Amino acid sequence: MTASESTWTVPARGPVAMFGLIAAEAAIFTIFVVAYVFYIGKSQAGPQPKDVLDAPIFFTLCLLSSSLTIHRAVEALRKGRIRSFGFWWGSTILLGAVFLLGTASEWHRLIYKYGLTIDTNLFGTTYYSLVGLHGFHVVVGLLCLSIVMAFTLLGKVGSQHASRAHVLSLYWHFVDVVWVVVFTVVYVIGR
Amino acid sequence: MVTETIALPAQQIVSRPIVDKLHDWVTTVDHKRLGIMYIVYALIFLVIGGIEAAIMRIQLIRPHNDFVSPQVFNRMFTMHGTTMIFFVAMPLVFGFTNYLVPLMIGARDMAFPRLNAFSFWMTAFGGLLLYFSLLGANGLYGAGNAPDVGWFAYAPLTSLAFSPGHSTDYWTLSLLVSGFGSIGTAINIIATIISMRCPGMTLGKMPLLAWLNLVMSGMVLLAVSPLTAAQMMLLVDRFLGGHFFDTQAGGSAVIWMHFFWIFGHPEVYILVIPAFAFMSEIVPVFSRKVMFGYPVMVGATVAIGFLSMAVWAHHMFTVGMSANANSFFVLATMAISVPTGIKIFNWLGTMWGGKIQFKAPMLFCIGFLFQFLIGGLTGIMLATAPFDWQLSGSYFLVAHFHYVIVGAILFAIFAAIYYWFPKMSGKMYSEALGKWHFWLFLIGFHLTFDFMHIPGLLGMPRRIYTYEPGRGWEIWNVIVTIGVVLQALGIVVFVCNLLLSYLRGKPAGNDPWDAWTLEWSTSSPPPAYNFATIPAVKSRRPLWDLKHPDDPDWKYE
Amino acid sequence: MRYSRGRWVFAFLIIVFCHAASALAQTTNPALSPTNIFAPVSTPADSIFGLSRFVLAVTAAIFTVVFAGLLYAVVKFRRRSNDDGREPPQVYGSNQVELAWTVIPILIVVALFLAAARVIATVQNATPPQNAVEVTVIGHQYWWEYRYPKLHIVTANELHVPVSDPEHPTPTFLKLLSADTDHSFWVPRLAGKTDLIPGHPNSMWIDPREPGLYLGQCAQYCGTQHAKMLLRVYVDSPEQFDRWVQDQRQPAHLDAAVSKGRHILETTACINCHTVAGTVANGRFGPDLTHLMSRDTIASGVIRNTTEDLRVWIRNPDVVKPGCLMPSMGLSDQDVDAVTAYLETLQ
């Protein structure tokens, strides 16, 4: 058997696997979005979206900018500029954390000012589930990013890890794209 | 030249303690071992699920029987369905894929071996969690807290109001956990097939088993996820007071059905496509002919993959959707029969003009063709919605899906087990016992599932723990129950064959079937690293090229 | 030798065909089963039956062709004992053949789809005429509630409808609701099944052309006693139906002789679940008992409406329907007798 082994290329398995994960997660989110949209206007009692929801523009901008920062971080790592990588990677974590704080403050307001909880009505159930599922994915993402940050601060990360950082950044971009959809459905269409 | 006899030191056979060997298996990340563990795990649950079926059939042998209480019966059909789909069929599919795909594409292991092990243990734990429910609450007496809501767990029966206690929670959590395992394995399979093929093996030169498992894995990602989402919603309802499916608060029972069947329909294709893969590898070898129409087989499978995501509401024809919605799903469901039929014709085309050898794997493949044809045709009957308004929820439907799942999928799995057993164990199975298994199981299968159609046509619904005399159902139920005995005997013969052959079978050699794909170029069983040197291929049948250097496949493909 | 073997095969096939044909003809015999889907007496069931014959014919033809091919292949292309061990010619595919066995199935699919779509439209898009009887069916765990809004009748478990003359149809339109879990209304000889789903009202219709009693049962798993949620549809002649309606409209019989039983019923939790029109019993969780004695069966078709069976049921429903939602009230034997005697006056 002869073949030109030297010119045999196949896609790298990291990004392929991450796209697989993204496909599965996208399907899960789609079902929660469908449930949210289906139940718009169907709550029989309790607070309604337009009465209690305030579009979190600032926090959305933070999250979306974190996609830019993580992109710059990966580029920097590819070029071997570790300190620049650390700066941009850390900014991503910061922006993500700010977003989570925004979600937390919004939930605090909804619970204590308006009395909206997951068992109040259909709006409460679908809202907290959808936004909560997304928030959970942000938390998991931040945990992974923080682990990488810790290794960076210990000086263990180099340009040879750029492809892995890239794979992680794919996950992070996905989380941002999901937020765009959730934001549109919850704060634009649903209100 | 002087020859010398060198005295070799006496061989020291160090027998390792059994704990060490067990530790190896428990901590393994080798795709071959994980594959075998999946298969053994599934076969154990096959026996358990079969016992649950036997209990039901004994209860139904005559009207107003009191072999088991209604509560126990309802748990039996729930556990039987859930076990067979999630802890028999899925692990068998993933087990074979795990074992075969790296070998067939010339790789040393799956793309992510540790993820592989993690996924297996998630699936395994899910099954144990489901059966732990039998020990909950009252313990075994009264079958504890085992789920009793049916394997598709319709709302609002699963709400706290109608299912207090934890039986539904065991159903939800065990499937949620094993679902994560399934998604992990699917990601792994896709990454392996895309990124680990040996040089020369373009996507168009992969064995059909690899192609079909690629499609199957894509479907798992898109189909198991909706079930995961729906189960999370059910947990929110049951534990956090949510209202997703709470009809008293405006929630919808129908939306659970949509979510479940968006999973449930592709799920059965997820199970049958690997069966197609086994057919596509085994039928050519025992017909001594190349697979007829490889590109069409790939195209048909991709079409089936896409179409299967568009037909789910044919499980909901009686739910009261509009005439237009019903008609759409009739058309989509019928459409999927076209690529499926094409595949049947292509297998026939492969056998046509060949030299068929009736070894055990081929016998089961022929059984598959016959039974999949019939199961597909009763599927067409069910696809015509008005006919389904009579047949759905009846024993006709139960007969149809058992025809496809047992008569087609399980038969293909038996074929695969016999075909690859020599490779996995290094021993040949007993052909005589294999034939006994085939004929016993075939006759039992037909006694049970052919005649099961009739009570459905005569108005017998499913999921009933007893029935009224005078409806004309009695004799058919007796025949159906008798068939179970023969199937059980067939399984006993099968298990004995596997065990005896493993312990005392003749050595199989690398390539007992004179086959053509890469796994047959390794030893039986293969070494841990699969290939000493990664092979390079030029055609879809690399070993055919080696065995027929004057007439290689790559000249004709 | 081959010629005469062919004759034998032909003769065998003729015999098989004759048996199959006669067996097939038997399938439409209503005596085979009172719930035979191939013995319709109402238009929806008729339409389905007609469609099913077309579908069965098509699938039988497909089966015959493909099975013949499989049988032929398995016999003709088996490896002979005198095989020379050479591989047969390797055929990689054939575009014409693939085209043929793609196009023909597509045509079959289109034909089947059109046939199905026509029946779907006929059955689902029917609108009730002026003289249709309207019944609201409410599914419960594990019994059927029937309310006739225009006739002001409430009853349970035994549905009465008028026979419908095909020349001047008087169909019955059923609105299907559920008080708890999913159920399904399936009386095979009258129509296909339609589900009763809480929060999702459905409707169906029947126009039975032959008077009689038609049987069925719940066809969607609804809980422990799903198996015993039986259906009994009485198709009455116009006079019988009118008489039944009149009887059902009467208030509950008041008989002083059974006042002890009535008193027990009215001071026990029975009144929380059951209604007896004109008394303090106005519960809706269980069947309306105002005209209990007009029914042939109780417990949703499971036992006969006789003194003994009624007594057994009242004393402990769990004996008849283990897991049903009617509790045993723990009455003494005399009290059970008294209550039974009272209920037996509810004509």
Coordinates of N, CA and C in Angstrom, one line a residue, chain A residues 31-121:
Chain A
I31 N -34.5 24.2 22.5 CA -35.7 23.7 23.1 C -36.2 24.7 24.2
F32 N -35.2 25.2 25.0 CA -35.6 26.2 26.0 C -36.2 27.4 25.4
V33 N -35.6 27.8 24.2 CA -36.1 29.0 23.5 C -37.5 28.8 23.0
V34 N -37.7 27.6 22.4 CA -39.0 27.3 21.9 C -40.0 27.3 23.0
A35 N -39.7 26.7 24.2 CA -40.6 26.8 25.3 C -40.9 28.2 25.7
Y36 N -39.8 29.0 25.7 CA -40.0 30.4 26.1 C -41.0 31.1 25.2
V37 N -40.7 31.0 23.9 CA -41.5 31.7 22.9 C -43.0 31.1 22.9
F38 N -43.1 29.8 23.0 CA -44.5 29.2 23.1 C -45.3 29.8 24.2
Y39 N -44.6 30.0 25.3 CA -45.4 30.4 26.5 C -45.5 32.0 26.7
I40 N -45.0 32.7 25.7 CA -45.2 34.2 25.8 C -46.6 34.5 25.8
G41 N -47.0 35.4 26.8 CA -48.4 35.8 26.8 C -49.4 34.8 27.5
K42 N -48.9 33.6 27.9 CA -49.8 32.6 28.4 C -49.8 32.5 29.9
S43 N -49.0 33.3 30.6 CA -49.1 33.3 32.0 C -50.5 33.7 32.5
Q44 N -51.1 33.0 33.4 CA -52.4 33.3 33.8 C -52.5 34.4 34.9
A45 N -51.4 34.6 35.6 CA -51.4 35.6 36.6 C -49.9 36.0 36.9
G46 N -49.7 36.9 37.8 CA -48.3 37.2 38.2 C -47.7 38.2 37.3
P47 N -46.5 38.6 37.6 CA -45.8 39.7 36.8 C -45.6 39.3 35.4
Q48 N -45.8 40.3 34.5 CA -45.6 40.0 33.1 C -44.3 40.6 32.6
P49 N -43.7 40.2 31.5 CA -42.4 40.6 31.1 C -42.3 42.2 31.0
K50 N -43.3 42.8 30.3 CA -43.1 44.2 30.1 C -43.2 45.0 31.4
D51 N -43.8 44.4 32.4 CA -43.8 45.2 33.7 C -42.5 45.1 34.4
V52 N -41.7 44.1 34.3 CA -40.6 43.9 35.2 C -39.3 43.8 34.5
L53 N -39.2 43.6 33.2 CA -37.9 43.4 32.5 C -37.3 44.7 32.1
D54 N -36.1 44.9 32.3 CA -35.3 46.0 31.8 C -34.1 45.5 31.0
A55 N -34.0 45.8 29.7 CA -33.0 45.3 28.9 C -31.6 45.6 29.5
P56 N -30.8 44.6 29.8 CA -29.5 44.8 30.4 C -28.5 45.1 29.3
I57 N -28.6 46.3 28.8 CA -27.7 46.7 27.6 C -26.3 46.7 28.0
F58 N -26.0 47.3 29.1 CA -24.6 47.4 29.5 C -23.9 46.1 29.7
F59 N -24.6 45.2 30.4 CA -24.0 43.9 30.7 C -23.9 43.1 29.4
T60 N -24.9 43.2 28.5 CA -24.8 42.5 27.2 C -23.5 43.0 26.5
L61 N -23.3 44.3 26.5 CA -22.1 44.9 25.8 C -20.9 44.3 26.4
C62 N -20.9 44.1 27.7 CA -19.7 43.5 28.4 C -19.5 42.1 27.8
L63 N -20.5 41.3 27.8 CA -20.4 39.9 27.4 C -19.9 39.9 25.9
L64 N -20.5 40.7 25.1 CA -20.2 40.6 23.7 C -18.7 41.1 23.5
S65 N -18.3 42.1 24.2 CA -16.9 42.6 24.1 C -16.0 41.5 24.5
S66 N -16.4 40.6 25.4 CA -15.5 39.6 25.9 C -15.1 38.6 24.7
S67 N -16.0 38.6 23.7 CA -15.7 37.8 22.6 C -14.5 38.4 21.8
L68 N -14.5 39.7 21.8 CA -13.4 40.4 21.1 C -12.1 40.2 21.9
T69 N -12.2 40.3 23.2 CA -11.0 40.2 24.0 C -10.4 38.8 23.9
I70 N -11.3 37.8 23.9 CA -10.7 36.4 23.9 C -10.1 36.2 22.5
H71 N -10.7 36.8 21.5 CA -10.1 36.6 20.2 C -8.7 37.2 20.2
R72 N -8.6 38.4 20.7 CA -7.2 39.0 20.7 C -6.3 38.2 21.6
A73 N -6.8 37.6 22.6 CA -6.0 36.8 23.5 C -5.4 35.6 22.7
V74 N -6.2 34.9 22.0 CA -5.8 33.8 21.2 C -4.7 34.2 20.2
E75 N -5.0 35.3 19.5 CA -4.1 35.8 18.5 C -2.7 36.1 19.2
A76 N -2.8 36.7 20.3 CA -1.5 37.0 21.0 C -0.8 35.7 21.4
L77 N -1.5 34.7 21.8 CA -0.8 33.5 22.2 C -0.2 32.8 21.0
R78 N -0.9 32.9 19.9 CA -0.3 32.3 18.7 C 1.1 32.9 18.3
K79 N 1.1 34.2 18.6 CA 2.4 34.9 18.3 C 3.4 34.8 19.4
G80 N 3.0 34.1 20.5 CA 3.9 33.9 21.6 C 4.0 35.0 22.6
R81 N 3.1 36.0 22.5 CA 3.2 37.1 23.4 C 2.3 36.8 24.6
I82 N 3.0 36.2 25.6 CA 2.3 35.6 26.7 C 1.7 36.7 27.6
R83 N 2.4 37.8 27.8 CA 1.9 38.8 28.7 C 0.6 39.5 28.1
S84 N 0.7 39.7 26.7 CA -0.5 40.3 26.1 C -1.6 39.3 26.2
F85 N -1.3 38.0 26.0 CA -2.3 36.9 26.1 C -2.9 37.0 27.5
G86 N -2.1 37.1 28.5 CA -2.6 37.1 29.9 C -3.6 38.3 30.1
F87 N -3.2 39.5 29.5 CA -4.0 40.7 29.7 C -5.4 40.5 29.1
W88 N -5.4 40.0 27.8 CA -6.6 39.9 27.1 C -7.5 38.8 27.7
W89 N -6.8 37.7 28.0 CA -7.6 36.6 28.6 C -8.2 37.0 30.0
G90 N -7.4 37.7 30.8 CA -7.9 38.2 32.0 C -9.1 39.1 31.8
S91 N -9.0 40.0 30.8 CA -10.1 40.9 30.5 C -11.4 40.2 30.2
T92 N -11.2 39.1 29.5 CA -12.4 38.3 29.1 C -13.0 37.8 30.4
I93 N -12.2 37.2 31.3 CA -12.8 36.7 32.6 C -13.5 37.8 33.3
L94 N -12.9 39.0 33.3 CA -13.5 40.1 34.1 C -14.8 40.5 33.4
L95 N -14.8 40.6 32.1 CA -16.1 41.0 31.5 C -17.2 40.0 31.7
G96 N -16.8 38.7 31.6 CA -17.7 37.6 31.9 C -18.3 37.7 33.3
A97 N -17.4 38.0 34.3 CA -17.8 38.1 35.7 C -18.8 39.3 35.9
V98 N -18.5 40.4 35.2 CA -19.4 41.6 35.3 C -20.7 41.2 34.8
F99 N -20.8 40.5 33.7 CA -22.1 40.0 33.1 C -22.8 39.2 34.1
L100 N -22.1 38.3 34.8 CA -22.8 37.5 35.8 C -23.3 38.3 37.0
L101 N -22.5 39.3 37.3 CA -23.0 40.2 38.4 C -24.3 40.9 37.9
G102 N -24.3 41.3 36.7 CA -25.5 42.0 36.1 C -26.7 41.0 36.2
T103 N -26.5 39.8 35.8 CA -27.6 38.8 36.0 C -28.1 38.7 37.4
A104 N -27.1 38.6 38.3 CA -27.4 38.5 39.7 C -28.2 39.6 40.2
S105 N -27.8 40.8 39.8 CA -28.5 42.0 40.3 C -29.9 42.1 39.7
E106 N -30.0 41.7 38.5 CA -31.4 41.7 37.9 C -32.3 40.7 38.6
W107 N -31.8 39.5 38.9 CA -32.6 38.5 39.5 C -33.0 39.0 40.9
H108 N -32.0 39.7 41.6 CA -32.3 40.2 42.9 C -33.5 41.1 42.9
R109 N -33.5 42.0 41.9 CA -34.6 42.9 41.7 C -35.9 42.2 41.4
L110 N -35.8 41.2 40.5 CA -37.0 40.5 40.1 C -37.7 39.8 41.3
I111 N -36.8 39.2 42.1 CA -37.3 38.4 43.2 C -37.8 39.3 44.3
Y112 N -37.1 40.3 44.7 CA -37.4 41.0 45.9 C -38.3 42.2 45.6
K113 N -38.2 42.8 44.4 CA -39.1 43.9 44.2 C -40.4 43.5 43.6
Y114 N -40.3 42.5 42.7 CA -41.6 42.1 41.9 C -42.1 40.8 42.4
G115 N -41.4 40.0 43.2 CA -41.9 38.7 43.6 C -42.0 37.7 42.5
L116 N -41.1 37.8 41.5 CA -41.1 36.8 40.4 C -40.1 35.8 40.7
T117 N -40.5 34.5 40.9 CA -39.6 33.4 41.1 C -40.0 32.3 40.0
I118 N -39.2 31.2 40.1 CA -39.4 30.2 39.0 C -40.8 29.6 39.1
D119 N -41.4 29.6 40.3 CA -42.7 29.0 40.4 C -43.9 29.9 40.4
T120 N -43.6 31.2 40.1 CA -44.7 32.2 40.1 C -45.7 31.9 39.0
N121 N -45.2 31.9 37.8 CA -46.1 31.7 36.6 C -45.2 31.2 35.5

